[in-house]
Amino acid sequence: MRQIVTTRNGGVDVLRVEEAPDPSPKAGELVIRVRAAGLNFADILARQGLYPDGPPKPCVMGYEVSGVIEAVGKGVHKDLVGRSVVALTRFGGQAEFVAVKDSQIFDKPKSLTFEQAAAIPVNYLTAYALLIVMGSLHKGESVLIHNAGGGVGLAALDIAKKTGAATYGTASQSKHKFLLERGLDYAIDYRSQDWLPVLKEVTNGKGVDLVIDPIGGAHWKKSYEALRHTGRLGMFGVSAASATGLAGKVKLLKAVIQIPWFHPMGLLNKNRGVFGLNLGHLWHEPEKVERWMEEILRGVQKGWINPYVDRVFSFDQVGEAHSYIEGRKNIGKVVLVP
Ligand SMILES: NC(=O)c1ccc[n+]([C@@H]2O[C@H](COP(=O)([O-])OP(=O)(O)OC[C@H]3O[C@@H](n4cnc5c(N)ncnc54)[C@H](OP(=O)(O)O)[C@@H]3O)[C@@H](O)[C@H]2O)c1
């Protein structure tokens, strides 16, 4: 099979498409013939050497795929062969075939293409956990979605709209028209202006009930300032560190140094909550993830979950795909196809 190998830390030139033996399923596993694999910001950070959760290099990244079950191992029902599925993959998804545990697969919704289906797991599970499970977003409340035009951002917008909360989002200016058409109530260009005073002004000085922040470092402190009483801050990424080589290491160090401390008395007196989320640290809680995924897939059926694929790149174009996201050009999901 062909697979995308991140050969070492570096720029997009370290990405190679290489041949490898096809995997065979172990007991309790299935092998999926991959039709589409999601590309996530984590894959970019891993290539840059800034993602501690990634496997040692050389490695094949990829947290999610859609495809067709090709073979099953001992203990897995043979009827599953030929079924179209969407799956979480603990790496290795950016390949023609991948072996996964049977607990990691879900039926692909018939209404979605393979590319759209591959856009669901990471983005929607992350957004669901942030907004519903941990953020407890409710009708009548308000949420600020940072990077609203990204993969997680658009997923969060779908879910926030379903709750009936008011939605504010930060994004590059070029994405605002799209976001407003998709239902975002208010877009802020955080790259050309200071977003916090703008948010305060449009919320009559109050701020919002929930902020989800993947930027990290000092930005988490600023997002905390955007909360009104009983507000919650969900922290889930360090996009601020993104850069290749020494620049990335320096940015990551700066982000770590600038991480705020939240004192219990401050939280108590301001009626605020803070939480973190790392979907990659939930593999030991498959029943939770399964419950959330089932709710998301029901949302596809009912029409309130609409995965948006911006660009589809072939495996051979993987460097272009990485550059597209690093250049902040993507609106929603970038998908790779063999
Ligand atoms: N903790 C978790 O479980 C988890 C799971 C999934 C994702 N994440 C994190 O969530 C964030 C979004 O992930 P995603 O996969 O959905 O990717 P994405 O949103 O598609 O990421 C790309 C977008 O992020 C914005 N961005 C902000 N700072 C950036 C920077 N320094 N360099 C490049 N782009 C930057 C850009 O949009 P604008 O300029 O328009 O804002 C860009 O288009 C990432 O930090 C990722 O690591 C965390």
Coordinates of C-alpha atoms and ligand atoms in Angstrom, one line a residue:
M1 CA 0.0 0.0 0.0
R2 CA 0.9 3.7 -0.3
Q3 CA 1.2 5.8 2.8
I4 CA 2.2 9.3 3.8
V5 CA 5.3 9.3 5.9
T6 CA 6.5 12.2 8.0
T7 CA 10.2 11.3 7.7
R8 CA 11.5 13.8 10.3
N9 CA 10.8 17.2 11.8
G10 CA 10.8 20.0 9.3
G11 CA 9.1 21.7 6.4
V12 CA 6.7 20.1 3.9
D13 CA 9.7 18.5 2.1
V14 CA 10.0 15.9 4.9
L15 CA 6.6 14.4 3.7
R16 CA 7.0 11.4 1.4
V17 CA 4.5 9.0 -0.1
E18 CA 6.1 5.5 0.4
E19 CA 5.2 1.9 -0.2
A20 CA 4.6 -0.4 2.8
P21 CA 3.2 -3.9 3.3
D22 CA -0.6 -4.0 3.6
P23 CA -1.7 -4.5 7.2
S24 CA -3.5 -7.6 8.3
P25 CA -6.1 -7.5 11.1
K26 CA -5.2 -8.8 14.6
A27 CA -7.8 -10.3 16.8
G28 CA -10.6 -7.7 17.5
E29 CA -9.4 -5.5 14.6
L30 CA -10.5 -4.7 11.1
V31 CA -8.7 -3.3 8.1
I32 CA -10.2 -0.4 6.3
R33 CA -9.6 0.5 2.7
V34 CA -9.2 4.2 3.1
R35 CA -11.3 6.4 0.7
A36 CA -10.5 9.7 2.5
A37 CA -8.3 10.7 5.5
G38 CA -8.7 13.9 7.5
L39 CA -5.8 16.3 7.8
N40 CA -5.7 18.0 11.2
F41 CA -3.6 20.8 12.7
A42 CA -2.1 18.2 14.9
D43 CA -0.5 16.7 11.8
I44 CA 1.1 20.0 10.9
L45 CA 2.4 20.5 14.5
A46 CA 3.7 16.9 14.5
R47 CA 5.6 17.6 11.2
Q48 CA 7.0 20.7 12.8
G49 CA 8.2 18.7 15.8
L50 CA 5.8 20.5 18.1
Y51 CA 3.3 17.7 18.9
P52 CA 4.4 15.6 21.9
D53 CA 1.5 13.1 21.4
G54 CA 2.7 12.1 17.9
P55 CA 4.5 8.8 17.3
P56 CA 8.3 8.8 16.9
K57 CA 9.5 9.6 13.3
P58 CA 9.5 8.3 10.7
C59 CA 5.7 7.9 11.2
V60 CA 2.4 7.9 9.4
M61 CA 0.0 10.4 10.9
G62 CA -3.8 10.5 10.6
Y63 CA -6.4 10.4 13.3
E64 CA -9.5 9.7 11.1
V65 CA -10.6 8.0 8.0
S66 CA -13.6 7.0 6.0
G67 CA -13.6 3.9 3.8
V68 CA -14.8 0.4 3.3
I69 CA -14.0 -2.6 5.5
E70 CA -11.6 -4.9 3.6
A71 CA -10.9 -7.6 6.2
V72 CA -11.7 -8.6 9.8
G73 CA -9.6 -10.3 12.5
K74 CA -10.5 -13.0 14.9
G75 CA -13.6 -12.2 17.0
V76 CA -15.0 -9.6 14.5
H77 CA -18.2 -10.4 12.6
K78 CA -17.4 -11.3 9.0
D79 CA -20.6 -9.5 7.8
L80 CA -18.8 -6.3 8.4
V81 CA -16.6 -6.8 5.3
G82 CA -17.8 -4.4 2.6
R83 CA -19.4 -2.0 5.0
S84 CA -18.8 1.8 4.6
V85 CA -17.5 3.3 7.8
V86 CA -15.9 6.3 9.4
A87 CA -13.2 5.6 12.0
L88 CA -10.9 7.1 14.5
T89 CA -7.4 6.0 13.9
R90 CA -4.6 6.3 16.5
F91 CA -2.3 7.4 13.7
G92 CA -1.7 5.5 10.5
G93 CA -4.9 6.9 8.8
Q94 CA -3.0 8.6 6.0
A95 CA -2.5 5.4 4.1
E96 CA -4.4 3.2 1.6
F97 CA -5.2 0.7 4.4
V98 CA -5.4 1.0 8.1
A99 CA -6.1 -1.5 10.9
V100 CA -8.3 -0.3 13.8
K101 CA -10.1 -1.8 16.8
D102 CA -13.8 -2.6 16.2
S103 CA -14.7 0.0 18.9
Q104 CA -13.3 2.8 16.7
I105 CA -15.6 2.4 13.7
F106 CA -19.0 3.9 13.0
D107 CA -21.4 3.5 10.1
K108 CA -20.8 6.1 7.4
P109 CA -24.0 8.2 7.0
K110 CA -25.3 7.4 3.5
S111 CA -26.1 11.1 2.8
L112 CA -22.4 12.0 3.1
T113 CA -19.6 11.5 0.6
F114 CA -16.5 9.7 1.9
E115 CA -14.7 13.1 2.0
Q116 CA -17.4 14.6 4.1
A117 CA -17.5 11.6 6.4
A118 CA -13.8 11.8 7.0
A119 CA -14.3 15.4 8.1
I120 CA -16.5 14.4 11.1
P121 CA -14.5 12.5 13.8
V122 CA -11.8 14.8 15.1
N123 CA -13.5 18.2 14.4
Y124 CA -17.0 17.3 15.6
L125 CA -16.0 15.1 18.6
T126 CA -13.7 18.0 19.8
A127 CA -16.4 20.6 19.3
Y128 CA -19.0 18.4 21.0
A129 CA -16.9 17.7 24.0
L130 CA -16.0 21.4 24.3
L131 CA -19.4 22.9 23.9
I132 CA -21.8 20.3 25.2
V133 CA -20.0 17.9 27.5
M134 CA -17.6 20.2 29.3
G135 CA -18.8 23.7 28.2
S136 CA -22.5 23.0 29.0
L137 CA -23.7 25.5 26.4
H138 CA -27.4 26.3 26.7
K139 CA -30.1 28.2 24.8
G140 CA -30.0 31.9 25.8
E141 CA -26.2 31.8 26.4
S142 CA -23.4 33.0 24.1
V143 CA -20.2 31.4 22.8
L144 CA -17.0 32.9 21.4
I145 CA -15.4 30.4 18.9
H146 CA -11.8 31.3 18.1
N147 CA -10.6 30.2 14.6
A148 CA -14.3 29.9 13.7
G149 CA -13.4 29.3 10.1
G150 CA -11.2 26.2 10.8
G151 CA -12.3 22.6 11.0
V152 CA -13.1 22.6 14.7
G153 CA -14.5 26.1 14.4
L154 CA -17.1 25.2 11.8
A155 CA -18.1 22.1 13.7
A156 CA -18.5 24.2 16.9
L157 CA -20.7 26.6 14.9
D158 CA -23.1 23.8 13.8
I159 CA -23.3 22.5 17.4
A160 CA -23.7 26.0 19.0
K161 CA -26.5 26.9 16.6
K162 CA -28.3 23.7 17.6
T163 CA -28.2 24.7 21.3
G164 CA -29.7 28.1 20.4
A165 CA -26.8 30.1 21.9
A166 CA -25.6 33.3 20.3
T167 CA -22.4 32.8 18.3
Y168 CA -19.4 35.1 18.1
G169 CA -16.3 34.0 16.1
T170 CA -12.8 35.2 15.4
A171 CA -11.3 34.4 12.0
S172 CA -9.2 35.9 9.2
Q173 CA -11.3 38.6 7.3
S174 CA -11.5 36.5 4.1
K175 CA -13.6 33.9 5.9
H176 CA -16.3 36.3 7.4
K177 CA -18.7 36.2 4.5
F178 CA -18.8 32.4 4.5
L179 CA -19.2 32.3 8.3
L180 CA -22.0 34.8 8.4
E181 CA -23.8 32.9 5.6
R182 CA -23.4 29.7 7.7
G183 CA -25.1 31.3 10.6
L184 CA -22.4 32.9 12.7
D185 CA -24.0 35.9 14.5
Y186 CA -20.9 38.1 14.7
A187 CA -17.5 37.7 13.1
I188 CA -14.4 39.5 14.4
D189 CA -11.2 39.9 12.4
Y190 CA -8.7 39.2 15.2
R191 CA -5.7 39.6 12.9
S192 CA -6.2 43.3 12.1
Q193 CA -7.8 44.4 15.4
D194 CA -7.8 43.7 19.1
W195 CA -10.8 41.3 19.4
L196 CA -11.5 41.7 23.1
P197 CA -12.7 45.3 23.1
V198 CA -14.8 44.6 20.0
L199 CA -16.4 41.6 21.7
K200 CA -17.1 43.7 24.8
E201 CA -18.7 46.4 22.8
V202 CA -21.0 44.1 20.8
T203 CA -22.1 42.3 24.0
N204 CA -22.9 45.5 25.9
G205 CA -19.8 45.1 28.0
K206 CA -20.8 41.7 29.3
G207 CA -18.7 39.2 27.4
V208 CA -19.8 35.7 26.7
D209 CA -20.7 32.5 28.6
L210 CA -18.2 30.2 26.9
V211 CA -15.0 30.7 25.0
I212 CA -13.2 27.9 23.2
D213 CA -9.6 28.7 22.6
P214 CA -7.1 26.7 20.5
I215 CA -4.5 29.5 20.3
G216 CA -2.8 29.0 23.7
G217 CA -0.2 30.8 25.8
A218 CA -1.1 34.4 26.7
H219 CA -4.2 34.2 24.5
W220 CA -5.9 31.9 27.2
K221 CA -5.6 34.8 29.7
K222 CA -7.2 37.2 27.2
S223 CA -10.0 34.7 26.5
Y224 CA -10.6 34.4 30.3
E225 CA -11.2 38.1 30.4
A226 CA -14.0 37.7 27.8
L227 CA -16.1 35.7 30.2
R228 CA -19.2 37.0 32.0
H229 CA -20.2 35.6 35.4
T230 CA -20.8 31.8 35.3
G231 CA -18.7 31.8 32.1
R232 CA -16.4 28.9 31.1
L233 CA -13.1 28.9 29.2
G234 CA -12.2 25.7 27.2
M235 CA -8.5 25.4 26.3
F236 CA -7.6 22.9 23.6
G237 CA -4.6 23.8 21.5
V238 CA -1.5 25.9 21.0
S239 CA -1.8 27.1 17.4
A240 CA 0.3 30.1 18.5
A241 CA 3.4 27.8 18.4
S242 CA 3.0 26.8 14.7
A243 CA 6.3 27.4 12.8
T244 CA 9.0 25.2 11.3
G245 CA 12.4 24.8 12.9
L246 CA 13.9 26.9 15.6
A247 CA 11.1 29.5 15.2
G248 CA 8.5 26.9 16.3
K249 CA 10.5 25.9 19.3
V250 CA 10.9 29.5 20.4
K251 CA 7.2 30.2 19.9
L252 CA 6.2 27.0 21.8
L253 CA 8.5 28.0 24.7
K254 CA 7.0 31.5 24.7
A255 CA 3.5 30.1 24.8
V256 CA 4.4 27.8 27.7
I257 CA 6.0 30.7 29.7
Q258 CA 2.9 32.8 29.1
I259 CA 0.4 30.2 30.2
P260 CA -1.8 31.8 32.8
W261 CA -2.5 30.5 36.3
F262 CA -6.1 30.4 37.5
H263 CA -6.4 30.8 41.3
P264 CA -9.4 29.1 42.9
M265 CA -10.3 32.3 44.7
G266 CA -10.4 34.2 41.5
L267 CA -12.6 31.6 39.9
L268 CA -14.9 31.6 42.9
N269 CA -15.3 35.3 43.2
K270 CA -15.8 35.8 39.5
N271 CA -18.1 32.7 39.1
R272 CA -15.9 31.3 36.3
G273 CA -14.8 27.9 35.2
V274 CA -11.8 26.7 33.2
F275 CA -11.2 23.4 31.6
G276 CA -8.9 21.7 29.1
L277 CA -9.6 19.1 26.4
N278 CA -7.3 16.7 24.6
L279 CA -9.3 14.3 22.4
G280 CA -6.1 12.3 21.9
H281 CA -6.1 11.4 25.6
L282 CA -9.5 9.8 25.6
W283 CA -8.6 6.4 24.0
H284 CA -9.3 4.7 27.4
E285 CA -12.9 6.1 27.4
P286 CA -14.3 4.6 24.2
E287 CA -17.8 4.4 25.6
K288 CA -17.9 8.1 26.1
V289 CA -16.6 8.9 22.7
E290 CA -19.0 6.4 21.2
R291 CA -22.0 8.1 22.9
W292 CA -20.9 11.5 21.5
M293 CA -20.3 10.2 18.0
E294 CA -23.7 8.6 17.9
E295 CA -25.3 11.9 18.8
I296 CA -23.2 13.6 16.1
L297 CA -24.2 11.0 13.5
R298 CA -27.9 11.5 14.6
G299 CA -27.3 15.2 13.9
V300 CA -26.2 14.4 10.4
Q301 CA -29.4 12.5 9.8
K302 CA -31.5 15.3 11.3
G303 CA -29.6 17.9 9.3
W304 CA -28.0 20.1 12.0
I305 CA -24.5 18.6 11.5
N306 CA -23.1 19.6 8.1
P307 CA -19.4 18.8 7.7
Y308 CA -17.8 21.2 5.2
V309 CA -14.9 20.1 3.1
D310 CA -12.9 23.0 1.7
R311 CA -10.3 21.2 -0.4
V312 CA -9.5 17.6 -1.3
F313 CA -5.8 16.9 -2.0
S314 CA -4.3 13.6 -3.3
F315 CA -1.7 11.8 -1.2
D316 CA 0.9 13.1 -3.7
Q317 CA -0.2 16.7 -3.0
V318 CA 0.2 16.3 0.8
G319 CA 2.8 19.1 1.0
E320 CA 0.4 21.5 -0.7
A321 CA -2.3 20.4 1.8
H322 CA -0.1 21.2 4.8
S323 CA 0.9 24.5 3.3
Y324 CA -2.7 25.4 2.6
I325 CA -3.6 25.0 6.3
E326 CA -0.3 26.6 7.6
G327 CA -1.0 29.6 5.3
R328 CA -4.4 29.9 7.1
K329 CA -6.3 29.5 3.8
N330 CA -8.6 26.7 4.7
I331 CA -12.3 27.2 5.6
G332 CA -13.3 24.0 7.3
K333 CA -11.8 20.7 6.5
V334 CA -8.9 19.6 4.4
V335 CA -9.1 16.0 3.3
L336 CA -6.5 13.6 1.7
V337 CA -7.5 10.9 -0.8
P338 CA -5.2 8.0 -1.9
Ligands
LIG1 N1 -7.2 19.3 22.0 C1 -7.9 18.6 21.1 O1 -8.4 17.5 21.3 C2 -7.9 19.2 19.7 C3 -8.6 18.5 18.7 C4 -8.6 19.1 17.4 C5 -8.0 20.3 17.2 N2 -7.3 20.9 18.2 C6 -6.6 22.2 17.9 O2 -7.6 23.1 17.4 C7 -7.0 24.0 16.5 C8 -7.7 23.9 15.2 O3 -7.5 22.6 14.6 P1 -8.1 22.2 13.2 O4 -7.5 20.9 12.9 O5 -9.6 22.5 13.2 O6 -7.4 23.2 12.2 P2 -7.9 24.5 11.5 O7 -8.8 25.2 12.4 O8 -8.2 24.1 10.2 O9 -6.5 25.3 11.6 C9 -6.2 26.2 10.7 C10 -6.7 27.6 11.0 O10 -6.3 28.0 12.3 C11 -6.1 29.4 12.3 N3 -4.8 29.7 12.9 C12 -4.7 30.4 14.1 N4 -3.4 30.5 14.4 C13 -2.7 30.0 13.4 C14 -1.3 29.8 13.1 N5 -0.4 30.3 14.0 N6 -0.9 29.2 12.0 C15 -1.8 28.8 11.1 N7 -3.2 28.9 11.3 C16 -3.6 29.5 12.5 C17 -6.2 29.8 10.9 O11 -7.5 30.4 10.6 P3 -7.8 32.0 10.9 O12 -6.6 32.8 10.6 O13 -8.9 32.3 10.0 O14 -8.2 32.0 12.3 C18 -6.1 28.6 10.1 O15 -6.9 28.6 8.9 C19 -5.5 23.6 16.5 O16 -4.8 24.3 17.5 C20 -5.5 22.1 16.9 O17 -4.3 21.6 17.4 C21 -7.2 20.3 19.4

